[in-house]
Amino acid sequence: MSCFIVGLTGGIGSGKTTVANLFAARGIELVDADVVAREVVEPGQPALQAIAERFGAKILGADGSLQRAELRKIVFANPEQRIWLENLTHPLIRQRIIEQLQQAQSKYALLVSPLLLETNQRQLCHHILVVDLPESLQLERTARRDSNSLEQVKAIMKAQANRAERLKQADSLIDNSQPPDALASQVDKLHQQFLSLANAFDVNR
Ligand code: ADP
């Protein structure tokens, strides 16, 4: 049985990792869906074998690892391939997330995921925390971090829930429209709130 789970989400470049690290510094264990998504396609994993069979050996690098940029190009241009890939990987990712959350020892745990609200990962969470900021800032920070063009970032943002959709589903919000030093006090407050919710959760189960 897992502890109280807070789902931390927000669009690409919204500041999920930055915020998650602040919770980690307060002793809270994290499961990062992006990390898990990479683990399920590591060399030796059955999913990588299936991907290589479908798209050919060109999808693998010389060391046998997945050429993620190559795969992204294929699936972003072709919805049918994207659905195939999601049907393959999403159940595996979900299973690993569940296993890792069950091992968490902190009072509550965070599931950090860009696609929390778009997938059934949402059902693994007792509380949804959204990192919020104007889409223009999100675009600017992501383009700077990844040295991607604004067009590329816009394409990724289009495949994710938009700001209004996220806000509708949020139980709590973090405003990340200010400089990073505005985050700590917000995280402190939320951390106290989540500790109380986790206590109530433990008492009631
Ligand atoms: P995500 O994990 O949601 O993709 P990150 O935490 O990596 O987002 O943040 C995206 C980029 O913006 C990173 O380069 C990060 O250092 C930077 N960043 C995060 N929060 C702020 C902020 N409040 N002000 C300026 N830059 C920020």
PDB file of C-alpha atoms and ligand atoms in Angstrom:
ATOM      1  CA  MET A   1       0.000   0.000   0.000  1.00  0.00           C
ATOM      2  CA  SER A   2       1.471   3.319  -0.976  1.00  0.00           C
ATOM      3  CA  CYS A   3       1.552   6.566   1.004  1.00  0.00           C
ATOM      4  CA  PHE A   4      -0.324   9.772   0.148  1.00  0.00           C
ATOM      5  CA  ILE A   5       0.630  10.655  -3.449  1.00  0.00           C
ATOM      6  CA  VAL A   6       0.822  14.201  -4.774  1.00  0.00           C
ATOM      7  CA  GLY A   7       0.929  14.442  -8.562  1.00  0.00           C
ATOM      8  CA  LEU A   8       3.148  17.314  -9.699  1.00  0.00           C
ATOM      9  CA  THR A   9       2.509  18.436 -13.239  1.00  0.00           C
ATOM     10  CA  GLY A  10       2.807  21.352 -15.616  1.00  0.00           C
ATOM     11  CA  GLY A  11       3.759  21.827 -19.239  1.00  0.00           C
ATOM     12  CA  ILE A  12       7.240  21.423 -20.669  1.00  0.00           C
ATOM     13  CA  GLY A  13       9.579  24.001 -19.137  1.00  0.00           C
ATOM     14  CA  SER A  14       7.031  25.074 -16.512  1.00  0.00           C
ATOM     15  CA  GLY A  15       9.476  24.285 -13.699  1.00  0.00           C
ATOM     16  CA  LYS A  16       8.426  20.793 -12.539  1.00  0.00           C
ATOM     17  CA  THR A  17      11.993  19.635 -11.993  1.00  0.00           C
ATOM     18  CA  THR A  18      12.937  22.852 -10.219  1.00  0.00           C
ATOM     19  CA  VAL A  19       9.920  22.544  -7.891  1.00  0.00           C
ATOM     20  CA  ALA A  20      10.364  18.789  -7.385  1.00  0.00           C
ATOM     21  CA  ASN A  21      13.941  19.372  -6.201  1.00  0.00           C
ATOM     22  CA  LEU A  22      12.660  21.757  -3.524  1.00  0.00           C
ATOM     23  CA  PHE A  23      10.338  19.054  -2.179  1.00  0.00           C
ATOM     24  CA  ALA A  24      13.181  16.517  -2.336  1.00  0.00           C
ATOM     25  CA  ALA A  25      15.294  18.899  -0.236  1.00  0.00           C
ATOM     26  CA  ARG A  26      12.518  18.661   2.389  1.00  0.00           C
ATOM     27  CA  GLY A  27      12.879  14.874   2.516  1.00  0.00           C
ATOM     28  CA  ILE A  28      10.092  13.959   0.121  1.00  0.00           C
ATOM     29  CA  GLU A  29      10.673  11.056  -2.256  1.00  0.00           C
ATOM     30  CA  LEU A  30      10.050  11.576  -5.955  1.00  0.00           C
ATOM     31  CA  VAL A  31       9.099   9.323  -8.803  1.00  0.00           C
ATOM     32  CA  ASP A  32       9.859  11.052 -12.099  1.00  0.00           C
ATOM     33  CA  ALA A  33       7.767   9.739 -15.007  1.00  0.00           C
ATOM     34  CA  ASP A  34      10.329  11.041 -17.525  1.00  0.00           C
ATOM     35  CA  VAL A  35      13.060   8.970 -15.871  1.00  0.00           C
ATOM     36  CA  VAL A  36      10.807   5.904 -15.784  1.00  0.00           C
ATOM     37  CA  ALA A  37       9.924   6.456 -19.474  1.00  0.00           C
ATOM     38  CA  ARG A  38      13.629   6.245 -20.309  1.00  0.00           C
ATOM     39  CA  GLU A  39      14.151   3.162 -18.123  1.00  0.00           C
ATOM     40  CA  VAL A  40      11.527   1.074 -19.952  1.00  0.00           C
ATOM     41  CA  VAL A  41      13.378   1.497 -23.263  1.00  0.00           C
ATOM     42  CA  GLU A  42      16.888   0.847 -21.971  1.00  0.00           C
ATOM     43  CA  PRO A  43      18.933  -1.821 -23.788  1.00  0.00           C
ATOM     44  CA  GLY A  44      17.810  -5.268 -22.673  1.00  0.00           C
ATOM     45  CA  GLN A  45      14.213  -4.150 -22.039  1.00  0.00           C
ATOM     46  CA  PRO A  46      11.542  -5.957 -24.100  1.00  0.00           C
ATOM     47  CA  ALA A  47      10.016  -2.620 -25.203  1.00  0.00           C
ATOM     48  CA  LEU A  48      13.248  -1.619 -26.959  1.00  0.00           C
ATOM     49  CA  GLN A  49      13.261  -4.917 -28.829  1.00  0.00           C
ATOM     50  CA  ALA A  50       9.679  -4.297 -30.002  1.00  0.00           C
ATOM     51  CA  ILE A  51      10.546  -0.752 -31.128  1.00  0.00           C
ATOM     52  CA  ALA A  52      13.567  -1.974 -33.094  1.00  0.00           C
ATOM     53  CA  GLU A  53      11.417  -4.646 -34.779  1.00  0.00           C
ATOM     54  CA  ARG A  54       8.851  -2.068 -35.850  1.00  0.00           C
ATOM     55  CA  PHE A  55      11.080   0.802 -36.959  1.00  0.00           C
ATOM     56  CA  GLY A  56      14.219  -1.063 -37.979  1.00  0.00           C
ATOM     57  CA  ALA A  57      17.745  -1.123 -36.630  1.00  0.00           C
ATOM     58  CA  LYS A  58      18.217   2.539 -37.659  1.00  0.00           C
ATOM     59  CA  ILE A  59      16.360   3.465 -34.484  1.00  0.00           C
ATOM     60  CA  LEU A  60      19.270   2.082 -32.426  1.00  0.00           C
ATOM     61  CA  GLY A  61      22.650   3.730 -31.956  1.00  0.00           C
ATOM     62  CA  ALA A  62      25.964   1.925 -32.340  1.00  0.00           C
ATOM     63  CA  ASP A  63      25.836   1.003 -28.642  1.00  0.00           C
ATOM     64  CA  GLY A  64      22.328  -0.459 -28.995  1.00  0.00           C
ATOM     65  CA  SER A  65      20.592   2.414 -27.212  1.00  0.00           C
ATOM     66  CA  LEU A  66      17.435   4.094 -28.480  1.00  0.00           C
ATOM     67  CA  GLN A  67      17.887   7.109 -30.768  1.00  0.00           C
ATOM     68  CA  ARG A  68      15.219   9.117 -29.033  1.00  0.00           C
ATOM     69  CA  ALA A  69      15.370  12.138 -31.360  1.00  0.00           C
ATOM     70  CA  GLU A  70      14.921   9.831 -34.371  1.00  0.00           C
ATOM     71  CA  LEU A  71      11.926   8.118 -32.791  1.00  0.00           C
ATOM     72  CA  ARG A  72      10.382  11.443 -31.786  1.00  0.00           C
ATOM     73  CA  LYS A  73      10.617  12.622 -35.400  1.00  0.00           C
ATOM     74  CA  ILE A  74       8.769   9.533 -36.639  1.00  0.00           C
ATOM     75  CA  VAL A  75       5.972   9.560 -34.083  1.00  0.00           C
ATOM     76  CA  PHE A  76       5.372  13.314 -34.081  1.00  0.00           C
ATOM     77  CA  ALA A  77       4.867  13.111 -37.866  1.00  0.00           C
ATOM     78  CA  ASN A  78       2.627  10.054 -37.693  1.00  0.00           C
ATOM     79  CA  PRO A  79      -0.237   9.712 -35.196  1.00  0.00           C
ATOM     80  CA  GLU A  80      -0.723   6.010 -35.903  1.00  0.00           C
ATOM     81  CA  GLN A  81       2.879   5.234 -34.943  1.00  0.00           C
ATOM     82  CA  ARG A  82       2.555   7.457 -31.921  1.00  0.00           C
ATOM     83  CA  ILE A  83      -0.473   5.528 -30.703  1.00  0.00           C
ATOM     84  CA  TRP A  84       1.351   2.243 -31.257  1.00  0.00           C
ATOM     85  CA  LEU A  85       4.308   3.498 -29.229  1.00  0.00           C
ATOM     86  CA  GLU A  86       2.090   4.801 -26.430  1.00  0.00           C
ATOM     87  CA  ASN A  87       0.155   1.533 -26.266  1.00  0.00           C
ATOM     88  CA  LEU A  88       3.463  -0.268 -25.871  1.00  0.00           C
ATOM     89  CA  THR A  89       5.163   1.995 -23.346  1.00  0.00           C
ATOM     90  CA  HIS A  90       2.411   3.567 -21.215  1.00  0.00           C
ATOM     91  CA  PRO A  91       1.342   0.390 -19.397  1.00  0.00           C
ATOM     92  CA  LEU A  92       5.000  -0.448 -18.684  1.00  0.00           C
ATOM     93  CA  ILE A  93       5.668   3.062 -17.416  1.00  0.00           C
ATOM     94  CA  ARG A  94       2.572   2.969 -15.223  1.00  0.00           C
ATOM     95  CA  GLN A  95       3.540  -0.396 -13.720  1.00  0.00           C
ATOM     96  CA  ARG A  96       7.027   0.840 -12.819  1.00  0.00           C
ATOM     97  CA  ILE A  97       5.654   4.069 -11.384  1.00  0.00           C
ATOM     98  CA  ILE A  98       3.340   2.052  -9.123  1.00  0.00           C
ATOM     99  CA  GLU A  99       6.227  -0.149  -7.968  1.00  0.00           C
ATOM    100  CA  GLN A 100       8.430   2.853  -7.188  1.00  0.00           C
ATOM    101  CA  LEU A 101       5.649   4.741  -5.381  1.00  0.00           C
ATOM    102  CA  GLN A 102       4.994   1.681  -3.229  1.00  0.00           C
ATOM    103  CA  GLN A 103       8.607   1.758  -2.068  1.00  0.00           C
ATOM    104  CA  ALA A 104       8.475   5.404  -0.960  1.00  0.00           C
ATOM    105  CA  GLN A 105       9.264   5.852   2.744  1.00  0.00           C
ATOM    106  CA  SER A 106       8.511   9.563   3.152  1.00  0.00           C
ATOM    107  CA  LYS A 107       5.288  10.914   4.719  1.00  0.00           C
ATOM    108  CA  TYR A 108       3.999  11.538   1.231  1.00  0.00           C
ATOM    109  CA  ALA A 109       5.538  11.083  -2.210  1.00  0.00           C
ATOM    110  CA  LEU A 110       5.529  13.112  -5.404  1.00  0.00           C
ATOM    111  CA  LEU A 111       4.792  11.721  -8.828  1.00  0.00           C
ATOM    112  CA  VAL A 112       6.362  14.204 -11.241  1.00  0.00           C
ATOM    113  CA  SER A 113       4.939  13.871 -14.738  1.00  0.00           C
ATOM    114  CA  PRO A 114       4.373  16.128 -17.743  1.00  0.00           C
ATOM    115  CA  LEU A 115       1.451  13.946 -18.877  1.00  0.00           C
ATOM    116  CA  LEU A 116      -0.227  13.335 -15.552  1.00  0.00           C
ATOM    117  CA  LEU A 117      -3.557  14.829 -16.583  1.00  0.00           C
ATOM    118  CA  GLU A 118      -3.450  13.417 -20.119  1.00  0.00           C
ATOM    119  CA  THR A 119      -2.949   9.785 -19.023  1.00  0.00           C
ATOM    120  CA  ASN A 120      -4.376   7.482 -16.375  1.00  0.00           C
ATOM    121  CA  GLN A 121      -1.379   8.335 -14.169  1.00  0.00           C
ATOM    122  CA  ARG A 122      -3.818  10.829 -12.688  1.00  0.00           C
ATOM    123  CA  GLN A 123      -5.670   8.016 -10.959  1.00  0.00           C
ATOM    124  CA  LEU A 124      -2.522   7.125  -9.002  1.00  0.00           C
ATOM    125  CA  CYS A 125      -2.632  10.512  -7.229  1.00  0.00           C
ATOM    126  CA  HIS A 126      -4.610  11.740  -4.232  1.00  0.00           C
ATOM    127  CA  HIS A 127      -3.893  15.419  -4.894  1.00  0.00           C
ATOM    128  CA  ILE A 128      -2.878  17.352  -8.020  1.00  0.00           C
ATOM    129  CA  LEU A 129      -0.328  20.179  -7.807  1.00  0.00           C
ATOM    130  CA  VAL A 130       0.089  22.250 -10.975  1.00  0.00           C
ATOM    131  CA  VAL A 131       3.077  24.478 -11.719  1.00  0.00           C
ATOM    132  CA  ASP A 132       1.508  27.480 -13.399  1.00  0.00           C
ATOM    133  CA  LEU A 133       2.921  30.307 -15.515  1.00  0.00           C
ATOM    134  CA  PRO A 134       1.941  32.199 -18.658  1.00  0.00           C
ATOM    135  CA  GLU A 135       2.495  30.163 -21.824  1.00  0.00           C
ATOM    136  CA  SER A 136       4.788  32.871 -23.231  1.00  0.00           C
ATOM    137  CA  LEU A 137       7.217  32.416 -20.309  1.00  0.00           C
ATOM    138  CA  GLN A 138       7.010  28.622 -20.595  1.00  0.00           C
ATOM    139  CA  LEU A 139       7.932  28.879 -24.271  1.00  0.00           C
ATOM    140  CA  GLU A 140      10.813  31.245 -23.601  1.00  0.00           C
ATOM    141  CA  ARG A 141      12.355  29.159 -20.776  1.00  0.00           C
ATOM    142  CA  THR A 142      12.049  25.879 -22.666  1.00  0.00           C
ATOM    143  CA  ALA A 143      13.599  27.296 -25.839  1.00  0.00           C
ATOM    144  CA  ARG A 144      16.491  28.660 -23.768  1.00  0.00           C
ATOM    145  CA  ARG A 145      17.030  25.403 -21.825  1.00  0.00           C
ATOM    146  CA  ASP A 146      16.849  23.000 -24.775  1.00  0.00           C
ATOM    147  CA  SER A 147      18.179  25.322 -27.496  1.00  0.00           C
ATOM    148  CA  ASN A 148      15.108  24.350 -29.521  1.00  0.00           C
ATOM    149  CA  SER A 149      13.323  26.675 -31.885  1.00  0.00           C
ATOM    150  CA  LEU A 150      10.116  28.318 -30.687  1.00  0.00           C
ATOM    151  CA  GLU A 151       8.308  26.320 -33.395  1.00  0.00           C
ATOM    152  CA  GLN A 152       9.549  22.989 -31.984  1.00  0.00           C
ATOM    153  CA  VAL A 153       8.538  23.943 -28.461  1.00  0.00           C
ATOM    154  CA  LYS A 154       5.121  25.104 -29.682  1.00  0.00           C
ATOM    155  CA  ALA A 155       4.576  21.694 -31.349  1.00  0.00           C
ATOM    156  CA  ILE A 156       5.348  19.899 -28.077  1.00  0.00           C
ATOM    157  CA  MET A 157       3.106  22.266 -26.107  1.00  0.00           C
ATOM    158  CA  LYS A 158       0.250  21.567 -28.527  1.00  0.00           C
ATOM    159  CA  ALA A 159       0.431  17.841 -27.694  1.00  0.00           C
ATOM    160  CA  GLN A 160       0.034  18.632 -23.968  1.00  0.00           C
ATOM    161  CA  ALA A 161      -2.941  19.938 -22.019  1.00  0.00           C
ATOM    162  CA  ASN A 162      -3.149  23.731 -22.144  1.00  0.00           C
ATOM    163  CA  ARG A 163      -2.970  26.112 -19.211  1.00  0.00           C
ATOM    164  CA  ALA A 164      -6.743  26.405 -18.730  1.00  0.00           C
ATOM    165  CA  GLU A 165      -7.250  22.625 -18.816  1.00  0.00           C
ATOM    166  CA  ARG A 166      -4.561  22.138 -16.190  1.00  0.00           C
ATOM    167  CA  LEU A 167      -5.928  24.833 -13.933  1.00  0.00           C
ATOM    168  CA  LYS A 168      -9.366  23.209 -14.023  1.00  0.00           C
ATOM    169  CA  GLN A 169      -7.945  19.956 -12.647  1.00  0.00           C
ATOM    170  CA  ALA A 170      -5.555  21.410 -10.071  1.00  0.00           C
ATOM    171  CA  ASP A 171      -6.112  20.939  -6.328  1.00  0.00           C
ATOM    172  CA  SER A 172      -3.168  23.271  -5.587  1.00  0.00           C
ATOM    173  CA  LEU A 173      -1.060  25.662  -7.633  1.00  0.00           C
ATOM    174  CA  ILE A 174       2.505  26.922  -7.621  1.00  0.00           C
ATOM    175  CA  ASP A 175       3.044  30.238  -9.378  1.00  0.00           C
ATOM    176  CA  ASN A 176       6.340  30.022 -11.270  1.00  0.00           C
ATOM    177  CA  SER A 177       6.027  33.303 -13.132  1.00  0.00           C
ATOM    178  CA  GLN A 178       8.487  35.010 -10.766  1.00  0.00           C
ATOM    179  CA  PRO A 179      12.251  34.504 -10.285  1.00  0.00           C
ATOM    180  CA  PRO A 180      13.189  31.091  -8.802  1.00  0.00           C
ATOM    181  CA  ASP A 181      13.667  32.483  -5.287  1.00  0.00           C
ATOM    182  CA  ALA A 182       9.909  33.047  -5.096  1.00  0.00           C
ATOM    183  CA  LEU A 183       9.382  29.268  -5.024  1.00  0.00           C
ATOM    184  CA  ALA A 184      10.743  28.255  -1.608  1.00  0.00           C
ATOM    185  CA  SER A 185       8.063  29.962   0.490  1.00  0.00           C
ATOM    186  CA  GLN A 186       5.299  28.511  -1.687  1.00  0.00           C
ATOM    187  CA  VAL A 187       6.824  25.037  -1.383  1.00  0.00           C
ATOM    188  CA  ASP A 188       7.120  25.424   2.407  1.00  0.00           C
ATOM    189  CA  LYS A 189       3.406  26.198   2.692  1.00  0.00           C
ATOM    190  CA  LEU A 190       2.375  23.353   0.416  1.00  0.00           C
ATOM    191  CA  HIS A 191       4.701  20.943   2.214  1.00  0.00           C
ATOM    192  CA  GLN A 192       2.939  21.698   5.528  1.00  0.00           C
ATOM    193  CA  GLN A 193      -0.438  21.262   3.869  1.00  0.00           C
ATOM    194  CA  PHE A 194       0.571  17.941   2.286  1.00  0.00           C
ATOM    195  CA  LEU A 195       1.941  16.661   5.609  1.00  0.00           C
ATOM    196  CA  SER A 196      -1.487  17.303   7.180  1.00  0.00           C
ATOM    197  CA  LEU A 197      -3.304  15.675   4.278  1.00  0.00           C
ATOM    198  CA  ALA A 198      -0.948  12.691   4.502  1.00  0.00           C
ATOM    199  CA  ASN A 199      -1.621  12.361   8.246  1.00  0.00           C
ATOM    200  CA  ALA A 200      -5.369  12.398   7.678  1.00  0.00           C
ATOM    201  CA  PHE A 201      -4.929   9.867   4.875  1.00  0.00           C
ATOM    202  CA  ASP A 202      -2.949   7.523   7.167  1.00  0.00           C
ATOM    203  CA  VAL A 203      -5.560   7.776   9.924  1.00  0.00           C
ATOM    204  CA  ASN A 204      -8.429   7.012   7.572  1.00  0.00           C
ATOM    205  CA  ARG A 205      -7.086   3.994   5.783  1.00  0.00           C
TER     206      ARG A 205
HETATM  207  P1  ADP B   1      10.249  21.172 -16.439  1.00  0.00           P
HETATM  208  O1  ADP B   1      10.863  20.121 -15.558  1.00  0.00           O
HETATM  209  O2  ADP B   1       8.801  21.449 -16.128  1.00  0.00           O
HETATM  210  O3  ADP B   1      10.429  20.923 -17.919  1.00  0.00           O
HETATM  211  P2  ADP B   1      12.400  22.880 -15.444  1.00  0.00           P
HETATM  212  O4  ADP B   1      12.322  22.796 -13.968  1.00  0.00           O
HETATM  213  O5  ADP B   1      13.489  22.122 -16.136  1.00  0.00           O
HETATM  214  O6  ADP B   1      10.970  22.562 -16.123  1.00  0.00           O
HETATM  215  O7  ADP B   1      12.504  24.436 -15.825  1.00  0.00           O
HETATM  216  C1  ADP B   1      12.642  24.844 -17.196  1.00  0.00           C
HETATM  217  C2  ADP B   1      13.822  25.808 -17.338  1.00  0.00           C
HETATM  218  O8  ADP B   1      13.460  27.042 -16.726  1.00  0.00           O
HETATM  219  C3  ADP B   1      15.080  25.327 -16.633  1.00  0.00           C
HETATM  220  O9  ADP B   1      16.188  25.754 -17.375  1.00  0.00           O
HETATM  221  C4  ADP B   1      15.018  26.043 -15.275  1.00  0.00           C
HETATM  222  O10 ADP B   1      16.292  26.240 -14.736  1.00  0.00           O
HETATM  223  C5  ADP B   1      14.342  27.353 -15.650  1.00  0.00           C
HETATM  224  N1  ADP B   1      13.497  27.922 -14.593  1.00  0.00           N
HETATM  225  C6  ADP B   1      12.663  27.256 -13.749  1.00  0.00           C
HETATM  226  N2  ADP B   1      12.011  28.109 -12.931  1.00  0.00           N
HETATM  227  C7  ADP B   1      12.429  29.350 -13.277  1.00  0.00           C
HETATM  228  C8  ADP B   1      12.126  30.680 -12.799  1.00  0.00           C
HETATM  229  N3  ADP B   1      11.246  30.880 -11.819  1.00  0.00           N
HETATM  230  N4  ADP B   1      12.754  31.718 -13.394  1.00  0.00           N
HETATM  231  C9  ADP B   1      13.631  31.513 -14.408  1.00  0.00           C
HETATM  232  N5  ADP B   1      13.974  30.311 -14.892  1.00  0.00           N
HETATM  233  C10 ADP B   1      13.382  29.237 -14.344  1.00  0.00           C
END
